[in-house]
């Protein structure tokens, strides 16, 4: 598989996810504005990966224009691209702070070093949280997931999908299987998760989003696991629209509902879910699918890209530093202060 993101000298190479699985086209981006535009149109997506992309975007910007004005302007452009995933602003703030601390003569080198550190840490987080998540879900075989949370959405193997991949590796006879929600409107499940599951060799079936609750109620799912775009201090979690409904169905059926993500997705400055800004995207994403008009051309549309699952409906939050089960305010604060080490190899 082509790497979803790679730094090559003065260019950031991005696999254009809007064209998958049909075509593997690599974009060459050189400025913060180009990276911001790629993030906005979801050519690169997934909370952790847009953080890494934005970090490199800012580093490239100051490599070509090594002054504080370019740093600040680039940081603003990147942060404005998408509001919900906190990893974006978190990564931009880290690169900006490292560059400013290094001073005018070392601005560009410090920005690049910080971007590389963010990328490396995200990959290590993916490995560790996969191990923690597989420990927590040991014995669960029929897993339902939503959106795309694999190698296309974060460094390494991803978040929720990395947990599933680790569970699958630990099951001696290939017992783990996945129901992948298609994830309208942009079909990250149908286009991206299915493609990754094929590459991983994990048995799976694609389902329409509307089929999920009924299949859960019929006892066909052992656990639901999803990624996250922002976890508030009290555990309320924003993730791809439709996640909240899955949590209600999981609770009604008495099965675990698990959220997985690196600690860069936890936002201690947001006290609860009410404070999370939900991105509203253009109506044509709902009116059209694969370029085909599905409805009346000018029908009014609402297109929130995310929803918030209350902490009370989340059985466990899986991070690289361990599992908060349930994700109480205190347990999340502990995770933020813990050292990240996998429970098992
Ligand atoms: O709009 P997207 O495709 O960026 O949304 C992605 C999700 O909602 C993922 O579940 C989340 O970012 C976690 S990805 C590891």
Coordinates of C-alpha atoms and ligand atoms in Angstrom, one line a residue:
X1 CA 0.0 0.0 0.0
X2 CA 1.3 3.5 -0.8
X3 CA 2.1 5.4 2.4
X4 CA -0.8 7.8 3.3
X5 CA 1.7 10.5 4.1
X6 CA 5.4 10.9 3.6
X7 CA 7.9 13.8 3.8
X8 CA 10.2 14.0 0.8
X9 CA 12.6 16.9 1.1
X10 CA 10.6 20.1 0.4
X11 CA 7.4 18.2 -0.4
X12 CA 4.7 16.4 1.6
X13 CA 3.5 13.4 -0.4
X14 CA -0.1 12.6 0.4
X15 CA -2.2 9.7 -0.9
X16 CA -5.4 11.3 -2.1
X17 CA -8.0 9.4 0.0
X18 CA -10.9 10.9 -2.0
X19 CA -10.0 8.7 -4.9
X20 CA -9.6 5.4 -3.0
X21 CA -10.1 2.6 -3.5
X22 CA -10.3 3.1 -7.3
X23 CA -7.1 5.1 -7.8
X24 CA -3.8 5.6 -5.8
X25 CA -2.9 9.1 -6.7
X26 CA -0.1 10.9 -4.7
X27 CA -0.3 14.7 -4.2
X28 CA 2.8 16.8 -3.8
X29 CA 2.2 19.6 -1.3
X30 CA 4.7 22.4 -0.6
X31 CA 3.0 25.0 1.5
X32 CA 0.7 25.3 4.6
X33 CA -2.1 26.5 2.4
X34 CA -1.8 23.5 0.1
X35 CA -1.8 21.1 3.2
X36 CA -4.8 23.0 4.7
X37 CA -6.7 22.6 1.4
X38 CA -6.0 18.9 1.3
X39 CA -7.2 18.5 4.9
X40 CA -10.4 20.5 4.2
X41 CA -11.4 18.3 1.2
X42 CA -10.4 15.1 3.1
X43 CA -7.6 14.1 0.7
X44 CA -5.9 13.5 4.0
X45 CA -8.1 12.7 7.0
X46 CA -8.5 11.0 10.3
X47 CA -7.8 13.0 13.5
X48 CA -4.2 11.8 14.2
X49 CA -3.2 12.0 10.6
X50 CA -4.4 15.5 10.0
X51 CA -2.4 16.5 13.0
X52 CA 0.8 14.9 11.5
X53 CA 0.0 16.5 8.1
X54 CA -0.6 19.9 9.6
X55 CA 2.7 19.7 11.5
X56 CA 4.6 18.9 8.3
X57 CA 2.7 21.6 6.5
X58 CA 3.8 24.2 9.0
X59 CA 7.4 23.0 8.9
X60 CA 7.4 23.2 5.1
X61 CA 6.0 26.7 5.2
X62 CA 8.8 28.0 7.5
X63 CA 11.4 26.0 5.6
X64 CA 10.7 28.2 2.6
X65 CA 9.9 31.4 4.5
X66 CA 11.8 31.2 7.8
X67 CA 10.1 34.1 9.7
X68 CA 7.6 34.5 12.5
X69 CA 5.0 36.1 10.2
X70 CA 5.0 33.0 8.0
X71 CA 4.8 30.7 11.0
X72 CA 1.8 32.5 12.4
X73 CA 0.0 32.8 9.1
X74 CA 0.6 29.2 8.3
X75 CA -0.6 28.1 11.7
X76 CA -3.8 30.1 11.3
X77 CA -4.5 28.6 7.9
X78 CA -4.0 25.0 9.1
X79 CA -6.0 25.4 12.3
X80 CA -8.9 26.8 10.2
X81 CA -9.1 23.8 7.9
X82 CA -11.3 21.6 10.2
X83 CA -12.5 22.5 13.7
X84 CA -13.5 19.2 15.5
X85 CA -10.4 17.0 15.6
X86 CA -8.3 18.5 18.3
X87 CA -5.1 16.8 17.0
X88 CA -4.9 19.4 14.3
X89 CA -4.6 22.4 16.6
X90 CA -2.6 20.4 19.1
X91 CA 0.0 19.5 16.5
X92 CA 0.1 23.0 15.0
X93 CA 0.6 24.5 18.5
X94 CA 3.4 22.1 19.2
X95 CA 5.3 23.0 16.0
X96 CA 4.6 26.7 16.5
X97 CA 5.8 26.7 20.1
X98 CA 9.0 24.7 19.3
X99 CA 9.8 27.1 16.5
X100 CA 9.3 30.2 18.5
X101 CA 11.3 28.8 21.4
X102 CA 14.2 28.0 19.1
X103 CA 14.5 31.6 17.9
X104 CA 14.7 33.3 14.5
X105 CA 17.9 31.5 13.3
X106 CA 16.6 28.0 14.1
X107 CA 13.0 28.4 13.4
X108 CA 12.8 26.1 10.4
X109 CA 15.0 23.3 11.8
X110 CA 13.1 23.3 15.1
X111 CA 9.7 23.2 13.3
X112 CA 10.8 20.2 11.2
X113 CA 12.2 18.4 14.2
X114 CA 9.0 18.8 16.1
X115 CA 6.9 17.6 13.2
X116 CA 9.0 14.5 12.9
X117 CA 8.7 13.9 16.6
X118 CA 4.9 14.2 16.4
X119 CA 4.9 11.7 13.5
X120 CA 7.1 9.2 15.4
X121 CA 5.1 9.5 18.6
X122 CA 1.9 8.9 16.8
X123 CA 3.2 5.7 15.3
X124 CA 4.4 4.5 18.7
X125 CA 1.0 5.4 20.2
X126 CA -0.8 3.3 17.5
X127 CA 1.3 0.2 18.4
X128 CA 0.8 0.7 22.2
X129 CA -3.0 1.4 22.0
X130 CA -3.5 -1.6 19.8
X131 CA -2.0 -3.9 22.4
X132 CA -4.1 -2.3 25.2
X133 CA -7.3 -2.5 23.2
X134 CA -6.7 -6.1 22.3
X135 CA -6.1 -6.9 25.9
X136 CA -9.4 -5.2 26.9
X137 CA -11.4 -6.9 24.1
X138 CA -9.8 -10.3 24.5
X139 CA -12.2 -13.0 23.4
X140 CA -14.5 -10.7 21.4
X141 CA -14.7 -12.0 17.8
X142 CA -17.5 -10.2 15.9
X143 CA -16.6 -6.5 15.9
X144 CA -18.5 -3.6 14.4
X145 CA -16.8 -0.4 13.5
X146 CA -17.5 2.9 11.8
X147 CA -15.7 5.4 9.6
X148 CA -12.0 4.6 8.8
X149 CA -9.5 4.4 11.7
X150 CA -6.7 2.4 10.2
X151 CA -3.4 3.2 8.5
X152 CA -5.1 5.8 6.4
X153 CA -6.3 7.8 9.4
X154 CA -3.3 7.7 11.8
X155 CA 0.3 6.7 11.7
X156 CA 1.2 3.0 12.0
X157 CA -1.9 0.8 11.9
X158 CA -4.2 3.5 13.2
X159 CA -6.5 3.4 16.2
X160 CA -9.7 1.3 16.4
X161 CA -8.7 -0.6 13.3
X162 CA -5.2 -1.2 14.8
X163 CA -7.0 -2.8 17.9
X164 CA -9.0 -5.0 15.5
X165 CA -5.9 -6.0 13.6
X166 CA -4.1 -6.9 16.9
X167 CA -7.1 -8.9 18.0
X168 CA -7.1 -10.7 14.7
X169 CA -3.4 -11.5 15.0
X170 CA -4.0 -12.9 18.5
X171 CA -6.8 -15.2 17.3
X172 CA -5.2 -18.5 16.3
X173 CA -7.8 -19.6 13.7
X174 CA -9.0 -16.3 12.2
X175 CA -12.1 -16.0 14.4
X176 CA -12.2 -12.2 14.3
X177 CA -14.5 -10.7 11.8
X178 CA -15.6 -7.1 11.2
X179 CA -18.9 -5.5 10.2
X180 CA -17.9 -2.2 8.6
X181 CA -20.5 0.6 8.5
X182 CA -20.4 2.3 5.1
X183 CA -20.3 5.7 6.8
X184 CA -22.3 8.1 4.7
X185 CA -22.0 10.7 3.3
X186 CA -18.3 10.3 2.3
X187 CA -18.2 6.5 2.7
X188 CA -15.0 6.2 4.6
X189 CA -16.1 2.8 5.7
X190 CA -17.1 1.5 2.3
X191 CA -14.2 3.0 0.4
X192 CA -11.3 3.0 3.0
X193 CA -12.0 0.5 5.8
X194 CA -13.0 -2.3 3.5
X195 CA -9.8 -1.6 1.4
X196 CA -7.7 -1.8 4.5
X197 CA -9.5 -4.9 5.8
X198 CA -8.8 -6.6 2.5
X199 CA -5.1 -5.6 2.8
X200 CA -5.0 -6.9 6.4
X201 CA -6.7 -10.2 5.4
X202 CA -9.4 -9.8 8.1
X203 CA -12.8 -11.4 7.2
X204 CA -15.4 -8.6 6.9
X205 CA -18.8 -7.5 5.5
X206 CA -19.9 -4.1 4.6
X207 CA -23.2 -2.9 6.0
X208 CA -25.4 0.1 5.3
X209 CA -25.3 2.4 8.3
X210 CA -29.0 1.9 9.0
X211 CA -28.4 -1.9 9.4
X212 CA -26.1 -1.6 12.4
X213 CA -28.6 -1.2 15.2
X214 CA -30.7 -4.1 14.1
X215 CA -27.7 -6.4 13.7
X216 CA -26.4 -5.4 17.2
X217 CA -29.9 -6.1 18.6
X218 CA -30.0 -9.5 16.9
X219 CA -26.9 -10.6 18.8
X220 CA -24.6 -10.5 15.8
X221 CA -22.0 -8.2 17.3
X222 CA -19.7 -8.9 20.4
X223 CA -18.3 -5.3 20.6
X224 CA -18.3 -2.0 18.9
X225 CA -15.1 0.0 18.6
X226 CA -14.7 3.4 17.0
X227 CA -12.0 6.1 16.8
X228 CA -12.3 9.7 18.1
X229 CA -11.8 13.2 17.0
X230 CA -12.0 15.0 20.3
X231 CA -12.4 13.5 23.8
X232 CA -13.5 16.1 26.4
X233 CA -12.1 16.1 29.9
X234 CA -15.2 14.2 31.2
X235 CA -15.0 11.5 28.5
X236 CA -17.7 12.8 26.1
X237 CA -16.4 11.9 22.7
X238 CA -16.8 13.4 19.2
X239 CA -16.4 11.0 16.4
X240 CA -17.8 10.4 12.9
X241 CA -21.5 11.1 12.6
X242 CA -23.4 7.9 13.4
X243 CA -21.2 6.9 16.3
X244 CA -23.6 8.1 18.9
X245 CA -26.4 5.9 17.6
X246 CA -24.1 2.9 17.7
X247 CA -23.3 3.6 21.3
X248 CA -27.1 3.6 22.1
X249 CA -27.5 0.3 20.3
X250 CA -24.6 -1.2 22.1
X251 CA -25.9 -0.2 25.5
X252 CA -29.4 -1.6 24.7
X253 CA -27.8 -4.9 23.7
X254 CA -25.4 -5.0 26.7
X255 CA -22.2 -5.2 24.6
X256 CA -19.0 -3.1 25.1
X257 CA -18.8 0.2 23.2
X258 CA -15.1 1.2 23.0
X259 CA -13.4 4.3 21.8
X260 CA -9.7 4.2 20.8
X261 CA -7.3 7.0 20.1
X262 CA -4.0 8.5 21.0
X263 CA -3.9 11.0 24.0
X264 CA -3.4 13.8 21.5
X265 CA -7.1 13.4 20.9
X266 CA -8.0 14.2 24.5
X267 CA -8.7 17.9 25.0
X268 CA -8.5 18.7 28.7
X269 CA -9.5 22.3 27.9
X270 CA -12.9 21.2 26.8
X271 CA -14.9 20.3 30.0
X272 CA -17.6 18.2 28.2
X273 CA -19.1 17.4 24.9
X274 CA -21.3 20.5 24.8
X275 CA -18.1 22.5 24.2
X276 CA -17.0 20.5 21.2
X277 CA -17.4 22.4 17.9
X278 CA -19.1 20.1 15.3
X279 CA -17.9 20.6 11.8
X280 CA -20.8 21.2 9.3
X281 CA -19.8 20.4 5.8
X282 CA -21.3 21.3 2.4
X283 CA -24.7 19.9 1.4
X284 CA -23.5 18.3 -1.9
X285 CA -21.7 15.6 0.1
X286 CA -25.2 14.4 1.1
X287 CA -27.0 15.2 -2.2
X288 CA -24.4 13.3 -4.3
X289 CA -22.6 9.9 -3.9
X290 CA -19.8 9.0 -6.3
X291 CA -20.7 12.0 -8.5
X292 CA -24.3 10.9 -8.9
X293 CA -27.1 13.2 -7.8
X294 CA -29.3 11.2 -5.3
X295 CA -32.1 13.7 -4.7
X296 CA -33.5 17.0 -5.8
X297 CA -30.6 19.2 -6.8
X298 CA -31.4 22.1 -4.4
X299 CA -32.9 20.1 -1.5
X300 CA -31.9 21.8 1.9
X301 CA -29.3 19.6 3.6
X302 CA -27.8 19.3 7.1
X303 CA -24.4 17.7 7.1
X304 CA -22.8 17.5 10.5
X305 CA -19.6 15.5 10.1
X306 CA -19.5 14.3 13.7
X307 CA -21.6 13.6 16.7
X308 CA -20.9 13.4 20.4
X309 CA -21.3 10.2 22.4
X310 CA -21.7 10.9 26.2
X311 CA -19.1 9.3 28.4
X312 CA -21.9 7.3 30.2
X313 CA -22.3 5.3 27.0
X314 CA -18.6 4.5 26.6
X315 CA -17.4 1.3 28.2
X316 CA -13.7 2.1 27.7
X317 CA -11.3 4.7 26.3
X318 CA -8.2 3.0 24.9
X319 CA -5.0 5.0 24.6
X320 CA -1.3 4.4 24.3
X321 CA -1.1 4.9 28.1
X322 CA -3.7 2.3 29.0
X323 CA -7.5 2.0 29.2
X324 CA -9.9 4.2 31.1
X325 CA -12.9 1.9 31.8
X326 CA -15.2 3.7 32.2
X327 CA -13.7 7.0 30.9
X328 CA -14.4 9.1 34.0
X329 CA -12.8 12.6 34.4
X330 CA -10.4 11.2 37.0
X331 CA -9.4 8.2 34.9
X332 CA -8.8 10.4 31.9
X333 CA -6.6 12.8 34.0
X334 CA -4.6 9.7 35.1
X335 CA -4.1 8.6 31.5
X336 CA -2.8 12.1 30.6
X337 CA -0.2 11.8 33.3
X338 CA 0.8 8.2 32.7
X339 CA 3.8 6.9 30.9
X340 CA 2.8 5.1 27.6
X341 CA 3.8 1.4 27.6
X342 CA 2.0 -1.5 26.1
X343 CA 0.6 -4.1 28.6
X344 CA 1.8 -6.9 26.4
X345 CA 4.0 -7.3 23.4
Ligands
LIG1 O1 -14.1 13.1 8.5 P1 -13.0 12.1 8.8 O2 -12.9 11.1 7.8 O3 -11.6 12.8 9.1 O4 -13.4 11.5 10.2 C1 -12.6 10.5 10.8 C2 -13.2 9.9 12.0 O5 -14.2 10.3 12.5 C3 -12.3 8.9 12.7 O6 -13.1 8.0 13.4 C4 -11.4 9.6 13.7 O7 -10.8 10.7 13.1 C5 -10.5 8.7 14.3 S1 -9.3 8.2 13.1 C6 -8.1 7.3 13.7

